[in-house]
PDB file of C-alpha atoms in Angstrom:
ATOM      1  CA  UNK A 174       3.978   7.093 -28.593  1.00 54.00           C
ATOM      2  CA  UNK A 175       1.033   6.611 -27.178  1.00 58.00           C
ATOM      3  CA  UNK A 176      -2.245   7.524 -29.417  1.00 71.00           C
ATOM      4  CA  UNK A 177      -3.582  11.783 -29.306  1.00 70.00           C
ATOM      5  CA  UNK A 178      -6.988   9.848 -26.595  1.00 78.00           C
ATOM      6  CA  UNK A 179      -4.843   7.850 -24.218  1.00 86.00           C
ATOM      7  CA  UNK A 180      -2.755  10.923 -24.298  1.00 90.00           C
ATOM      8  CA  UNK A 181      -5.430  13.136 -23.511  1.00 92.00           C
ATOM      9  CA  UNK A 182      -6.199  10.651 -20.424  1.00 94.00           C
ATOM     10  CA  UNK A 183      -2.830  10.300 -19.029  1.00 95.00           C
ATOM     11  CA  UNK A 184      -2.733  13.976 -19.164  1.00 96.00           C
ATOM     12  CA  UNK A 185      -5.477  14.279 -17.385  1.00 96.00           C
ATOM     13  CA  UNK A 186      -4.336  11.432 -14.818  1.00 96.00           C
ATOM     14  CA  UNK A 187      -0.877  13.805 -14.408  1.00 97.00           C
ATOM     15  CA  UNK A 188      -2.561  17.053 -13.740  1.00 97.00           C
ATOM     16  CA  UNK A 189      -4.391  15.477 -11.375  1.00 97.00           C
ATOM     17  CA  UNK A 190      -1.566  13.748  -9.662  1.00 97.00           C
ATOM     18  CA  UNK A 191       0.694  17.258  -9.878  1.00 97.00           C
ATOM     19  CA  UNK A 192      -2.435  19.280  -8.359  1.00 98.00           C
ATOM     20  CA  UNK A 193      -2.848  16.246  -5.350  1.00 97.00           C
ATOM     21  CA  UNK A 194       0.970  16.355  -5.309  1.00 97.00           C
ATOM     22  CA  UNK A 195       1.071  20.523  -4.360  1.00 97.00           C
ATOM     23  CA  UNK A 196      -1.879  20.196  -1.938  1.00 96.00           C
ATOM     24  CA  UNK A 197      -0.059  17.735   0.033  1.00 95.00           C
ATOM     25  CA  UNK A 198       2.903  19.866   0.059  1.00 95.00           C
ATOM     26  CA  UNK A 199       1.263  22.766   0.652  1.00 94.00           C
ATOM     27  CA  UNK A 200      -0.527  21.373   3.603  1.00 92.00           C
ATOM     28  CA  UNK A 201       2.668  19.413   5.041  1.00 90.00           C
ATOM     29  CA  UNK A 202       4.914  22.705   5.111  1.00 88.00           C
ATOM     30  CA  UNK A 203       4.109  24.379   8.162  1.00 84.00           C
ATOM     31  CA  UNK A 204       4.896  20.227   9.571  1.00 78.00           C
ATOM     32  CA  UNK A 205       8.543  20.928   8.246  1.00 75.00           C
ATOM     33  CA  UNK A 206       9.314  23.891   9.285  1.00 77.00           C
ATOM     34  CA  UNK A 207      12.542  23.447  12.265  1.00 72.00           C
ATOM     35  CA  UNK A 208      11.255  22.633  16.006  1.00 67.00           C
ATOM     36  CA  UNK A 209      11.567  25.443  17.889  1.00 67.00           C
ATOM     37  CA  UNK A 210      13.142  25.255  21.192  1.00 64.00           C
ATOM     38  CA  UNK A 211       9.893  25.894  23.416  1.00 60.00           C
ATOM     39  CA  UNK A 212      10.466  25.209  27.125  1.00 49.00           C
ATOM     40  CA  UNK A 213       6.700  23.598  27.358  1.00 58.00           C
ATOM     41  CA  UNK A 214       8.581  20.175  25.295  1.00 60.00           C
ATOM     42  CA  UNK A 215      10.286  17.853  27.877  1.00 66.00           C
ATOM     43  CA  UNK A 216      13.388  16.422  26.385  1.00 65.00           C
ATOM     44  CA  UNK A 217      11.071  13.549  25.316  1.00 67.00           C
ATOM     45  CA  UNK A 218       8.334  15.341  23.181  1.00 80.00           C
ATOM     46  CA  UNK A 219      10.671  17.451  21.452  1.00 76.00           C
ATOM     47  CA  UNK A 220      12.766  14.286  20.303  1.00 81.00           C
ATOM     48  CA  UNK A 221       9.181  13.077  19.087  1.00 84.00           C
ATOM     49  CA  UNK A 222       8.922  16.047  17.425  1.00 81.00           C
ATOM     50  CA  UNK A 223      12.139  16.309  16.194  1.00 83.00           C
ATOM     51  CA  UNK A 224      11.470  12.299  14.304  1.00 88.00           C
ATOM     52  CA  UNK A 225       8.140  13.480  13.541  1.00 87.00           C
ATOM     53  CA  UNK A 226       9.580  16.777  10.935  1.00 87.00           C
ATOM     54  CA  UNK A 227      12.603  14.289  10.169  1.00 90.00           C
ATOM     55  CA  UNK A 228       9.573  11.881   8.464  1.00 92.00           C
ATOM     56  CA  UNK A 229       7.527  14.804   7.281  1.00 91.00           C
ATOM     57  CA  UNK A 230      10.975  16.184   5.421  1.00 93.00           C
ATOM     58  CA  UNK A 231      11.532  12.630   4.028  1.00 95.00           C
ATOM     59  CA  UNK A 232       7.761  12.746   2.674  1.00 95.00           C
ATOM     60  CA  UNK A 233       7.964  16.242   1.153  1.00 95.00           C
ATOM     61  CA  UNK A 234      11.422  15.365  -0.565  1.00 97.00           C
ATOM     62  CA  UNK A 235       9.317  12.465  -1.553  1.00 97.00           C
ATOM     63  CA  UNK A 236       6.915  14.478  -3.492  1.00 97.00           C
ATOM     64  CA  UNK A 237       9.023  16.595  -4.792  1.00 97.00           C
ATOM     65  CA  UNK A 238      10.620  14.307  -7.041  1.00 97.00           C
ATOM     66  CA  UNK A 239       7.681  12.765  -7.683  1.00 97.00           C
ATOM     67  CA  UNK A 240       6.089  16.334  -9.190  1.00 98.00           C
ATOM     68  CA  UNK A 241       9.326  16.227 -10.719  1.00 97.00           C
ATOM     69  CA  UNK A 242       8.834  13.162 -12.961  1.00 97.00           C
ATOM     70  CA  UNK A 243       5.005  14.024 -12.827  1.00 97.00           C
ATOM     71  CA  UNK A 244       5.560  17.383 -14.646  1.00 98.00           C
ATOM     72  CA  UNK A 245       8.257  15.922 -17.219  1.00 96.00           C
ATOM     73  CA  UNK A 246       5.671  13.507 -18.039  1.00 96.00           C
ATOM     74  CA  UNK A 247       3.851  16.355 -19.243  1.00 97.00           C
ATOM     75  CA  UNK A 248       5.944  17.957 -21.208  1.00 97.00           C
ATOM     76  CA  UNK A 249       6.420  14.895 -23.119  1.00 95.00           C
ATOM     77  CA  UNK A 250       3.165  14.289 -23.905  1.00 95.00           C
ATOM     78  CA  UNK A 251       3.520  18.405 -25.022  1.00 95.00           C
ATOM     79  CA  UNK A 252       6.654  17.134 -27.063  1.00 93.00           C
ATOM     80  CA  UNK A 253       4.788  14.031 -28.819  1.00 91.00           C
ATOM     81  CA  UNK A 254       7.363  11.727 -26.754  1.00 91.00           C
ATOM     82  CA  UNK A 255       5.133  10.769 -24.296  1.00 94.00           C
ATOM     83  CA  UNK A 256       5.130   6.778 -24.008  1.00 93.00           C
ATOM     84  CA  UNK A 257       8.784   5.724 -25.615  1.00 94.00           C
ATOM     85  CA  UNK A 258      11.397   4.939 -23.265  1.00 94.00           C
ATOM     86  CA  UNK A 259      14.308   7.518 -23.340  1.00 93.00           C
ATOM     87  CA  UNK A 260      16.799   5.094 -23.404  1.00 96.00           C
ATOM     88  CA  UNK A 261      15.768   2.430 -26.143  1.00 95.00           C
ATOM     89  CA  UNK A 262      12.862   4.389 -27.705  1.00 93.00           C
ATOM     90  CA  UNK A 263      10.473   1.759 -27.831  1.00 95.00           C
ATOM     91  CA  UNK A 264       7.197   2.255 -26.858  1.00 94.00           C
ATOM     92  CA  UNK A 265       6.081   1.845 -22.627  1.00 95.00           C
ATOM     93  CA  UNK A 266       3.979  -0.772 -22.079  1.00 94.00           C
ATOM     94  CA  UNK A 267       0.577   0.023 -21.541  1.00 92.00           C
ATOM     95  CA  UNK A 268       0.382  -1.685 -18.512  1.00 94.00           C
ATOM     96  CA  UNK A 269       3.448   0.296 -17.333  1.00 95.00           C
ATOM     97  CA  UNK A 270       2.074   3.576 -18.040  1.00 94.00           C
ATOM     98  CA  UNK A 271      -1.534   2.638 -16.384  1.00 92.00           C
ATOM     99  CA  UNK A 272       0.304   2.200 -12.927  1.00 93.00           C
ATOM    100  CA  UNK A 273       2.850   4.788 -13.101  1.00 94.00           C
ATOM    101  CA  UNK A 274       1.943   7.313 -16.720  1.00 94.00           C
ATOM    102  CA  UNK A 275       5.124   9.363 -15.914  1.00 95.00           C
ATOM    103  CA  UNK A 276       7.165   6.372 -16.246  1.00 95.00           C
ATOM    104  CA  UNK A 277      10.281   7.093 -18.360  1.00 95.00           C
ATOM    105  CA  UNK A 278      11.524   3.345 -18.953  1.00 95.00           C
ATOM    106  CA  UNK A 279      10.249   0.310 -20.652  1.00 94.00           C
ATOM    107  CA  UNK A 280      10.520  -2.846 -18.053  1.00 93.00           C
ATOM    108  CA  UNK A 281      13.781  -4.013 -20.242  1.00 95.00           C
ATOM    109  CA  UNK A 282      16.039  -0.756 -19.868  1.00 94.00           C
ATOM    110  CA  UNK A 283      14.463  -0.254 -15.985  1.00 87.00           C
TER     111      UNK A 283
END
């Protein structure tokens, strides 16, 4: 487990991700919503369109696991399990949870 300050700062680091995380999606929704059958698209523009809400879909789904993993990373830090890997138990490397704090894994049991 990582000690009460770093856990403090990865906290911080999360709630910032999961805030950054439900602006994007927030902002991207109105993007994903189905393409409506307007008869000002040629058949080429709404196929664009069509591709362009497939990717936005794929983005959002995206984010959405990643708030996921972002907001069970919190509640392990609430839990005091915050930086042991849930399969092992060993502590997360450092260096692990500096690139990616809602890591679950150590590098062995990834």
């Amino acid at each position: 487990m990582a000690d009460p300050e770093n856990q403090d700062r990865y906290r911080k680091i999360l709630q910032e991700s999961l805030k950054e995380i439900e602006e994007y999606l927030k902002k991207t929704e109105e993007s994903a919503e189905a393409v409506s059958p307007d008869k000002s698209l040629g058949r080429l523009s709404r196929m664009e369109a069509i591709q362009d809400q497939q990717l936005i879909l794929e983005a959002r789904r995206r984010k959405k696991m990643q708030k996921i993993a972002v907001q069970s990373a919190l509640q392990r830090i609430e839990n005091g399990q915050f930086g042991n890997c849930i399969f092992c138990g060993k502590p997360i490397a450092p260096e692990r949870l500096e690139v990616a704090p809602e890591s679950t894994t150590c590098v062995v049991c990834s």
